[in-house]
PDB file of C-alpha atoms in Angstrom:
ATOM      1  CA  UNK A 325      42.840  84.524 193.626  1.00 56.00           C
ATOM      2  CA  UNK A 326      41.167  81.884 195.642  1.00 60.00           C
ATOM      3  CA  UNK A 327      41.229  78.362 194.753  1.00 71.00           C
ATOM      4  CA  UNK A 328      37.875  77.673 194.421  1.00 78.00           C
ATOM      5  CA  UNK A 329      37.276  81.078 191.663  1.00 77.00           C
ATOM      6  CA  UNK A 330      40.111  79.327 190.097  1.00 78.00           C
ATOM      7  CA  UNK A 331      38.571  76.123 189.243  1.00 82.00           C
ATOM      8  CA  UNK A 332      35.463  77.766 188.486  1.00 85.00           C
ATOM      9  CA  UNK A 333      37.299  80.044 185.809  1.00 83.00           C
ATOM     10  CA  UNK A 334      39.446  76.921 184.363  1.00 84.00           C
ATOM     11  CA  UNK A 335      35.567  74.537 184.624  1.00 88.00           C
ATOM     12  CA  UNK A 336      34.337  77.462 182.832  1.00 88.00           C
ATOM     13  CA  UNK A 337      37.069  77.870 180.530  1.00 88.00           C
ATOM     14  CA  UNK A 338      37.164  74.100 179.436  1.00 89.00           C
ATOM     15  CA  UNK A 339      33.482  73.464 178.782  1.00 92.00           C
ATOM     16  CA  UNK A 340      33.873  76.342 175.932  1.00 92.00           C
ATOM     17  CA  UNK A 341      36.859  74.312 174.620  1.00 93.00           C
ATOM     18  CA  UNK A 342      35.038  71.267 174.532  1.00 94.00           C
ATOM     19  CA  UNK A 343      31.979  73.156 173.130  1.00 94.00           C
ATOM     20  CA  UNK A 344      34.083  74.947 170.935  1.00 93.00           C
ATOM     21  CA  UNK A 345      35.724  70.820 169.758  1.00 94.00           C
ATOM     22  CA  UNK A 346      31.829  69.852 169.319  1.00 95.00           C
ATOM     23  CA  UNK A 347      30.755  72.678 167.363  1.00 94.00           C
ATOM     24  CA  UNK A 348      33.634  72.374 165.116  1.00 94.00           C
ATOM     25  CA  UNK A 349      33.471  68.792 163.745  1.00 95.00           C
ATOM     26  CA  UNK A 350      29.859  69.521 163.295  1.00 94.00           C
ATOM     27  CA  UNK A 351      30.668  72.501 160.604  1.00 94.00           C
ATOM     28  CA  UNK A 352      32.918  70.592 159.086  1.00 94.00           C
ATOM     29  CA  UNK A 353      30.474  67.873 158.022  1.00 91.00           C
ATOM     30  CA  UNK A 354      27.118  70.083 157.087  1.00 91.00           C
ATOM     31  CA  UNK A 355      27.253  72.177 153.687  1.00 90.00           C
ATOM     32  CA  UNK A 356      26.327  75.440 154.989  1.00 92.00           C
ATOM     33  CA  UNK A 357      29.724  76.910 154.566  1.00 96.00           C
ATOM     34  CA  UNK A 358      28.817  79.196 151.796  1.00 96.00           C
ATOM     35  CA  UNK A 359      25.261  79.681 149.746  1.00 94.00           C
ATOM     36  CA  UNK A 360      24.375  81.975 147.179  1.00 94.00           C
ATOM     37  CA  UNK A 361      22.823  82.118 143.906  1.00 93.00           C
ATOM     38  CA  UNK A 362      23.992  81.632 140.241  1.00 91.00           C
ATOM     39  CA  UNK A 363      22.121  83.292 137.255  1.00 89.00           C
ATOM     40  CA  UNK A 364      22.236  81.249 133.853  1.00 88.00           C
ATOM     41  CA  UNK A 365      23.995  84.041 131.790  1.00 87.00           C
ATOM     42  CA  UNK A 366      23.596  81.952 128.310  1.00 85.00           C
ATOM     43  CA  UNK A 367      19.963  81.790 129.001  1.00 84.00           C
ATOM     44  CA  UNK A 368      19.305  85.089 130.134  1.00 84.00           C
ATOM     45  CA  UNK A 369      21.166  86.537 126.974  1.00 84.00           C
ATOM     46  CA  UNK A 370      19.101  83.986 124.387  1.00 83.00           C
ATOM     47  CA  UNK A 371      16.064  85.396 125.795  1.00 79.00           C
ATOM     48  CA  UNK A 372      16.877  88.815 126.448  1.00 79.00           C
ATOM     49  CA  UNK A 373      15.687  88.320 130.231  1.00 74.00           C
ATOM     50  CA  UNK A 374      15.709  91.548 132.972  1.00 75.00           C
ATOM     51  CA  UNK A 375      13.542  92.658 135.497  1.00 73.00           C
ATOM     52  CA  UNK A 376      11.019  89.834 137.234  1.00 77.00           C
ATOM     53  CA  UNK A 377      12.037  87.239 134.089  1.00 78.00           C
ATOM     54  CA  UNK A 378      16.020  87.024 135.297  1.00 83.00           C
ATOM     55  CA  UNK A 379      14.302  85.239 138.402  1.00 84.00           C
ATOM     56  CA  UNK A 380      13.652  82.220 135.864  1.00 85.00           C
ATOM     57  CA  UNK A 381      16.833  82.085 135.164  1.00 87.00           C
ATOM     58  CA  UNK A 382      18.663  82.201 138.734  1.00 89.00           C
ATOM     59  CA  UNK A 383      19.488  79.167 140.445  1.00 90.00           C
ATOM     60  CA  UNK A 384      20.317  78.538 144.045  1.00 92.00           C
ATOM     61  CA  UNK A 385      23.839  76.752 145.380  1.00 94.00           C
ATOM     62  CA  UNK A 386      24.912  75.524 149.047  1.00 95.00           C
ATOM     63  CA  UNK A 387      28.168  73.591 150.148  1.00 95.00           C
ATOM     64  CA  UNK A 388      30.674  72.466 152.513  1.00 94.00           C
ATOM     65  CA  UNK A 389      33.793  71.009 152.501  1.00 95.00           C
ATOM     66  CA  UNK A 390      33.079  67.803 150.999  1.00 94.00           C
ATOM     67  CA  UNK A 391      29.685  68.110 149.428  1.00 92.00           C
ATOM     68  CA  UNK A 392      26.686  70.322 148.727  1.00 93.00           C
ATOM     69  CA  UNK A 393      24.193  70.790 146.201  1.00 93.00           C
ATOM     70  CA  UNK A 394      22.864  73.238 143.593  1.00 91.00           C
ATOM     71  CA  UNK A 395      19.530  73.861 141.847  1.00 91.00           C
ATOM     72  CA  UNK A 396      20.160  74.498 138.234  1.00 87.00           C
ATOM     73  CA  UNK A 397      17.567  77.262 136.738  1.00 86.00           C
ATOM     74  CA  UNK A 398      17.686  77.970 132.701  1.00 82.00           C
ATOM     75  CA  UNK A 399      14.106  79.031 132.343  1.00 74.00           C
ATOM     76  CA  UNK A 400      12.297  75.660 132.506  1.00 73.00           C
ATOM     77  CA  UNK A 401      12.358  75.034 135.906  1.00 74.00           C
ATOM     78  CA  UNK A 402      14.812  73.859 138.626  1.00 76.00           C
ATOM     79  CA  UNK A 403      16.780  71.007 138.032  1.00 83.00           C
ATOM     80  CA  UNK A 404      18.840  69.766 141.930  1.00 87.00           C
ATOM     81  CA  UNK A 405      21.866  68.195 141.226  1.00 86.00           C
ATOM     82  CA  UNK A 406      24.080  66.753 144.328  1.00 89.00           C
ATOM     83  CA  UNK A 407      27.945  67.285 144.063  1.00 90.00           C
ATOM     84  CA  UNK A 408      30.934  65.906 146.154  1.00 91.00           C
ATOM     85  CA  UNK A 409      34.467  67.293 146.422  1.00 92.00           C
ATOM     86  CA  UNK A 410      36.052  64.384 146.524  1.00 89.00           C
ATOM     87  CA  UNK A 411      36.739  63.056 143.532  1.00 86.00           C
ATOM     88  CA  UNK A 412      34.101  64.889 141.228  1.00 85.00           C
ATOM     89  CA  UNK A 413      35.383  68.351 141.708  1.00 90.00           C
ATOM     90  CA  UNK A 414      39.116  67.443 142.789  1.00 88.00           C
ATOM     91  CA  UNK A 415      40.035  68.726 138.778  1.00 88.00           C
ATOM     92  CA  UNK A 416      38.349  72.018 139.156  1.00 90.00           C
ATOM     93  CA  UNK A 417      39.301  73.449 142.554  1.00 91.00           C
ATOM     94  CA  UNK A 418      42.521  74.754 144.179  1.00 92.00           C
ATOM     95  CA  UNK A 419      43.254  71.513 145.586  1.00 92.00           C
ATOM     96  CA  UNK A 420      45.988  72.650 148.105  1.00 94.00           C
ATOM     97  CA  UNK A 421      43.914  74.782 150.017  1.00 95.00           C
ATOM     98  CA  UNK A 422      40.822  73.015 150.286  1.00 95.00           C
ATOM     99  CA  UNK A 423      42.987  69.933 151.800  1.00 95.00           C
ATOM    100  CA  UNK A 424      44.879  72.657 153.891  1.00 96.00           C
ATOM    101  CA  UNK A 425      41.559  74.042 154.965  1.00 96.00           C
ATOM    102  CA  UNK A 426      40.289  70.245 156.589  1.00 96.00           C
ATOM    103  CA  UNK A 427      43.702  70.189 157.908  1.00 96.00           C
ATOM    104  CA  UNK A 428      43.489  73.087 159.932  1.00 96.00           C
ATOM    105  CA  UNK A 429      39.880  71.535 161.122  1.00 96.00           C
ATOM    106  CA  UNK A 430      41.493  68.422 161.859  1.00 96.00           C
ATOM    107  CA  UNK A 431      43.909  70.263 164.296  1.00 96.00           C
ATOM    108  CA  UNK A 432      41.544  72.867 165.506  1.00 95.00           C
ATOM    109  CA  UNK A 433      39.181  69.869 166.767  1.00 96.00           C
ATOM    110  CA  UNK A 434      42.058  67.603 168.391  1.00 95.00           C
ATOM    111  CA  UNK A 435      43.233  70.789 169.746  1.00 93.00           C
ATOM    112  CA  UNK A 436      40.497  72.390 171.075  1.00 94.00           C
ATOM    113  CA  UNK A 437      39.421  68.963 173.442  1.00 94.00           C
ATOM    114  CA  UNK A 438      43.212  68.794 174.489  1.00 91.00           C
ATOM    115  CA  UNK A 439      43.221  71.878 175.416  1.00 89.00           C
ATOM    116  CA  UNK A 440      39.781  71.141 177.347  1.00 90.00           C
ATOM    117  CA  UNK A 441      41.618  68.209 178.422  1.00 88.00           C
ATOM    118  CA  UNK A 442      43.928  70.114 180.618  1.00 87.00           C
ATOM    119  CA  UNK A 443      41.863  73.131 181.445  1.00 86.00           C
ATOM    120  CA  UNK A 444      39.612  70.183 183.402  1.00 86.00           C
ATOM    121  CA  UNK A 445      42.914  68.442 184.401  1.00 84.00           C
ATOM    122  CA  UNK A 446      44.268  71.972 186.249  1.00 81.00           C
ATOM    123  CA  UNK A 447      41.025  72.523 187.836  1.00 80.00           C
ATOM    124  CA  UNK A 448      41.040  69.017 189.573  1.00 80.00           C
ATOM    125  CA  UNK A 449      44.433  67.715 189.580  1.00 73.00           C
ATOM    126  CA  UNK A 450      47.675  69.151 190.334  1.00 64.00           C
ATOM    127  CA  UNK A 451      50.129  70.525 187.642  1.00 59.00           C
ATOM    128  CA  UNK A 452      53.293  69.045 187.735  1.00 52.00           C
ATOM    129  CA  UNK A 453      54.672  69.945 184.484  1.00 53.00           C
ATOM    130  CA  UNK A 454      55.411  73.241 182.203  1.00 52.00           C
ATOM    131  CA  UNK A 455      52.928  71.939 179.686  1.00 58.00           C
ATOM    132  CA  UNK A 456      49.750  70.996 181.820  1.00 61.00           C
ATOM    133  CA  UNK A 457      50.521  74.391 183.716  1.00 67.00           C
ATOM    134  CA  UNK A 458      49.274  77.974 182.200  1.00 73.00           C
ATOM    135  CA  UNK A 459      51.702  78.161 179.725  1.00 78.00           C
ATOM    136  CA  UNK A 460      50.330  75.125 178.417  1.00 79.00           C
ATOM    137  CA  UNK A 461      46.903  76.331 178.815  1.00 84.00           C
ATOM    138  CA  UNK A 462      48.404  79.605 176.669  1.00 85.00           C
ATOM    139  CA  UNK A 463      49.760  77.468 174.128  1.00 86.00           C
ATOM    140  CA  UNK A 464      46.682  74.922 173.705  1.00 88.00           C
ATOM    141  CA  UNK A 465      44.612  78.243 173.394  1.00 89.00           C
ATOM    142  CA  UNK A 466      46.907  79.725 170.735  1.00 90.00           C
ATOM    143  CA  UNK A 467      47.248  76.800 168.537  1.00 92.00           C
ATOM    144  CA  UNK A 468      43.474  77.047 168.074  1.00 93.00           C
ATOM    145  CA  UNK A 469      43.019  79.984 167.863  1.00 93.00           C
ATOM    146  CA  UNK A 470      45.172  80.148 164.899  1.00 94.00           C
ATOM    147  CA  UNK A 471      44.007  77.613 163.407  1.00 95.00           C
ATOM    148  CA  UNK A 472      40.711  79.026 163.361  1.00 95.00           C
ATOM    149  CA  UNK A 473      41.854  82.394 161.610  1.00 95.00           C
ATOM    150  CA  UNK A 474      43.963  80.296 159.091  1.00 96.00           C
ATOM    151  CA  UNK A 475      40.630  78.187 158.415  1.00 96.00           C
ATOM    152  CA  UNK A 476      38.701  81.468 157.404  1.00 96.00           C
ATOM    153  CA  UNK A 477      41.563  83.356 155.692  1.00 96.00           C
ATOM    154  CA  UNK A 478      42.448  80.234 153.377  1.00 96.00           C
ATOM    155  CA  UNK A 479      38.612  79.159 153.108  1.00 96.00           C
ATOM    156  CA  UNK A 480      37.914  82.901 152.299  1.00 96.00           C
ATOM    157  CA  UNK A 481      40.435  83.010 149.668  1.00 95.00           C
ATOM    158  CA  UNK A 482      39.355  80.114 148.202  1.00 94.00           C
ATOM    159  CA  UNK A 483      35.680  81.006 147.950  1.00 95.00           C
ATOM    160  CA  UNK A 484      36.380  85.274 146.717  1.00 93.00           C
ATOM    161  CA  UNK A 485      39.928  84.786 144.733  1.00 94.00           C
ATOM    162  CA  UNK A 486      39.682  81.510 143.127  1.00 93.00           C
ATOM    163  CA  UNK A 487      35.483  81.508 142.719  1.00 93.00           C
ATOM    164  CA  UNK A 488      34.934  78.788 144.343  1.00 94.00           C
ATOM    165  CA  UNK A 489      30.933  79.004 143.582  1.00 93.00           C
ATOM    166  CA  UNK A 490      31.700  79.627 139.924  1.00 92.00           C
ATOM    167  CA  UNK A 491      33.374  76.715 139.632  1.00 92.00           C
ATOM    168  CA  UNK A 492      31.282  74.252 141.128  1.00 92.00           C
ATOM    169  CA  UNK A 493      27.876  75.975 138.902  1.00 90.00           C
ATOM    170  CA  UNK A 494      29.766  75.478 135.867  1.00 90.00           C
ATOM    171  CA  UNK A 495      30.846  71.912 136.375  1.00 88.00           C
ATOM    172  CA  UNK A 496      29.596  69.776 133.638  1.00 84.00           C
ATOM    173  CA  UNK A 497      28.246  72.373 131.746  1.00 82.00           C
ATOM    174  CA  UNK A 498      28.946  72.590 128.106  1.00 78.00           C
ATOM    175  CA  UNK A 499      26.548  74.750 126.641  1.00 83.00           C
ATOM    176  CA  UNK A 500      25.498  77.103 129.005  1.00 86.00           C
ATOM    177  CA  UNK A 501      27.306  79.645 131.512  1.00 89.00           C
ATOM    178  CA  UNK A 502      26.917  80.608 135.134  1.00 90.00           C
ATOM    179  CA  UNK A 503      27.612  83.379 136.979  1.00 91.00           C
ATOM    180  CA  UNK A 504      27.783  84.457 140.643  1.00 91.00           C
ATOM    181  CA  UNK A 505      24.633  86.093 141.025  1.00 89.00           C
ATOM    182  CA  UNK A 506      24.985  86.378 144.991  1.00 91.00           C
ATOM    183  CA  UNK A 507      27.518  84.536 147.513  1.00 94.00           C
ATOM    184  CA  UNK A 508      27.963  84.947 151.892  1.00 95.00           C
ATOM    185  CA  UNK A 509      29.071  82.580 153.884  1.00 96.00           C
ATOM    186  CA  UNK A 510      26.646  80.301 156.345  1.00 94.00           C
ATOM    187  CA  UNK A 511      26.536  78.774 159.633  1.00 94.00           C
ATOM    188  CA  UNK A 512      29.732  76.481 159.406  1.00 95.00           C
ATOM    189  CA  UNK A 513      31.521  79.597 158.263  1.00 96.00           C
ATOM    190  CA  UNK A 514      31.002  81.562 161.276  1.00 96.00           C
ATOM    191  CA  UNK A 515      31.304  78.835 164.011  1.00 95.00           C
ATOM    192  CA  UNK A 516      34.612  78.717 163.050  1.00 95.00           C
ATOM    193  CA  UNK A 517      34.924  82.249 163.836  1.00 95.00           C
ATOM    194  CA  UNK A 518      33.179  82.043 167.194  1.00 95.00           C
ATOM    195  CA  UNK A 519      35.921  79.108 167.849  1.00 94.00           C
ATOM    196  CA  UNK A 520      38.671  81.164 167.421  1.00 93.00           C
ATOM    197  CA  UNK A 521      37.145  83.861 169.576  1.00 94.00           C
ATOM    198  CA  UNK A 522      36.728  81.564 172.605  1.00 93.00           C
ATOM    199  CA  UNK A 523      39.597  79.983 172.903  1.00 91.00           C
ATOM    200  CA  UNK A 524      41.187  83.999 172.664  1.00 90.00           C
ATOM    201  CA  UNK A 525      38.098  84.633 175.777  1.00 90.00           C
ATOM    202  CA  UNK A 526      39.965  81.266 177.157  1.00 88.00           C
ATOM    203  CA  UNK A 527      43.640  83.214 177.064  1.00 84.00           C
ATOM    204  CA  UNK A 528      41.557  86.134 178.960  1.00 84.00           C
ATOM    205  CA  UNK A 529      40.112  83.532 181.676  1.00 82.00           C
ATOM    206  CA  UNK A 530      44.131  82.292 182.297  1.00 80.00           C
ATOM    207  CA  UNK A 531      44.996  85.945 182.581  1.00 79.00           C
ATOM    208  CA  UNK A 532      41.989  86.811 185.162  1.00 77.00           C
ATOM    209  CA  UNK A 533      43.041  83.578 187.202  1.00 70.00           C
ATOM    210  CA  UNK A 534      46.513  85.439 188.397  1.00 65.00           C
ATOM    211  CA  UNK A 535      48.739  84.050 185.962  1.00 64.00           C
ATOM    212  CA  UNK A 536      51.279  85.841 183.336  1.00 60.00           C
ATOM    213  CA  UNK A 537      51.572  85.173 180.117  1.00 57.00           C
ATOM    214  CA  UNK A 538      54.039  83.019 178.909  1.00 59.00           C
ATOM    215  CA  UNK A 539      58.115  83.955 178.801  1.00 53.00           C
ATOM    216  CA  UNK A 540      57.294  87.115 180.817  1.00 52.00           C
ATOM    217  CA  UNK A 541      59.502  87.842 183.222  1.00 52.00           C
ATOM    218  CA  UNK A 542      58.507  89.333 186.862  1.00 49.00           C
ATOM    219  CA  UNK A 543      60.079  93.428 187.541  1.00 48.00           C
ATOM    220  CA  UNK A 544      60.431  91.983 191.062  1.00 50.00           C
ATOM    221  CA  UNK A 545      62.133  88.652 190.707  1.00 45.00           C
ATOM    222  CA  UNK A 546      65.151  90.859 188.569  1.00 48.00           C
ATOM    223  CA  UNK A 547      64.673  93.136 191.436  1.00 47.00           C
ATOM    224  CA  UNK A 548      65.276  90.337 193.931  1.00 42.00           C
ATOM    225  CA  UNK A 549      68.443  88.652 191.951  1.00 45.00           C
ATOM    226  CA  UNK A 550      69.824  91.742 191.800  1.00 44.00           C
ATOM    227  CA  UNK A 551      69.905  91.806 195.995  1.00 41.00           C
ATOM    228  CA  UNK A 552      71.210  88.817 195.722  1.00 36.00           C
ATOM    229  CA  UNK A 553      74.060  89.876 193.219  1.00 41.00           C
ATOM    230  CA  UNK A 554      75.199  92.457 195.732  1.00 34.00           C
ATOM    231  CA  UNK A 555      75.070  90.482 198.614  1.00 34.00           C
ATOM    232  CA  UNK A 556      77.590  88.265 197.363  1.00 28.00           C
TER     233      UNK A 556
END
């Protein structure tokens, strides 16, 4: 392939890491990660409640990975109430994996603008080692990548296994009970996801710029060695 395609493909390919980087650290500050709704089960059952009266009694709830906020609904209007993570809810959550889960952010954001880093630096400069050559570009793009899908499988597991949502409408409640009344994930959730797919469309870009993937071995260099072997 021609020089010039191949800058254009590794330009191309680092402006979606670096996008990717952005788009990341801006999920992981907003509270649109999950939102749903939570029905007040204690009041619903005092007042015998169904059909267009359960509405009364059905809050809403949105968070992130540090914060969020809920509106509490037991009849007599909506009540907001602000949470944080860290330290109100620390007690009440699986601990472990929401850390894990800003981990994995943490290293799918310094990741992601390395990798754009050296998809810029091979586009410009001149590769001189293994690292800053394609299989470095493979290995920058994996890393991410799989940091990405760990994000939403631990996140997911978090939110659906361990009810997540539950939890947090039922913090500081004593007398009454919430339920999960509806749950999906939101915005933050899914820019993960389109993260992980670009930096796999980034492993696709190395491939269409003529190189092999990494610790695969040419039929024609064995071929070659082989000639070689006999000669001698």
């Amino acid at each position: 392939m021609p020089a010039q395609q191949k800058k254009l493909i590794f330009c191309t390919a680092g402006v979606l890491s670096f996008a990717c980087a952005l788009g990341a650290a801006a999920a992981v500050g907003a509270q649109r990660w999950v939102r749903g709704t939570s029905l007040c089960a204690t009041g619903a059952l005092l007042v015998n409640a169904s059909g267009p009266e359960l509405h009364k009694f059905i809050g809403e709830i949105q968070y992130g990975l540090f914060s969020g906020q809920r509106v509490r609904q037991c009849g007599l209007g909506g009540r907001p109430f602000q949470f944080s993570f860290f330290p109100d809810l620390l007690k009440i959550i699986p601990a472990s994996i929401h850390v894990s889960v800003i981990l994995f952010c943490s290293v799918l954001i310094v990741f992601a603008l390395v990798g754009a880093g050296f998809f810029m630096f091979n586009a410009f400069g001149s590769p001189y080692e293994t690292l800053h050559g394609p299989v470095g570009l493979y290995l920058w793009s994996f890393i991410t990548c799989s940091c990405g899908c760990l994000i939403m499988i631990l996140f997911s597991s978090e939110v659906k296994i361990h009810h997540l949502s539950e939890k947090i409408a039922n913090f500081k409640e004593g007398t009454f009970t919430f339920k999960t009344h509806s749950e999906q994930f939101a915005n933050s959730f899914w820019t993960i996801l389109v993260c992980s797919l670009v930096q796999f469309l980034n492993a696709l870009l190395i491939r269409v710029a003529g190189f092999e993937f990494p610790f695969s071995k040419s039929k024609d260099s064995g071929t070659i060695t082989g000639a070689v072997d006999l000669m001698y």
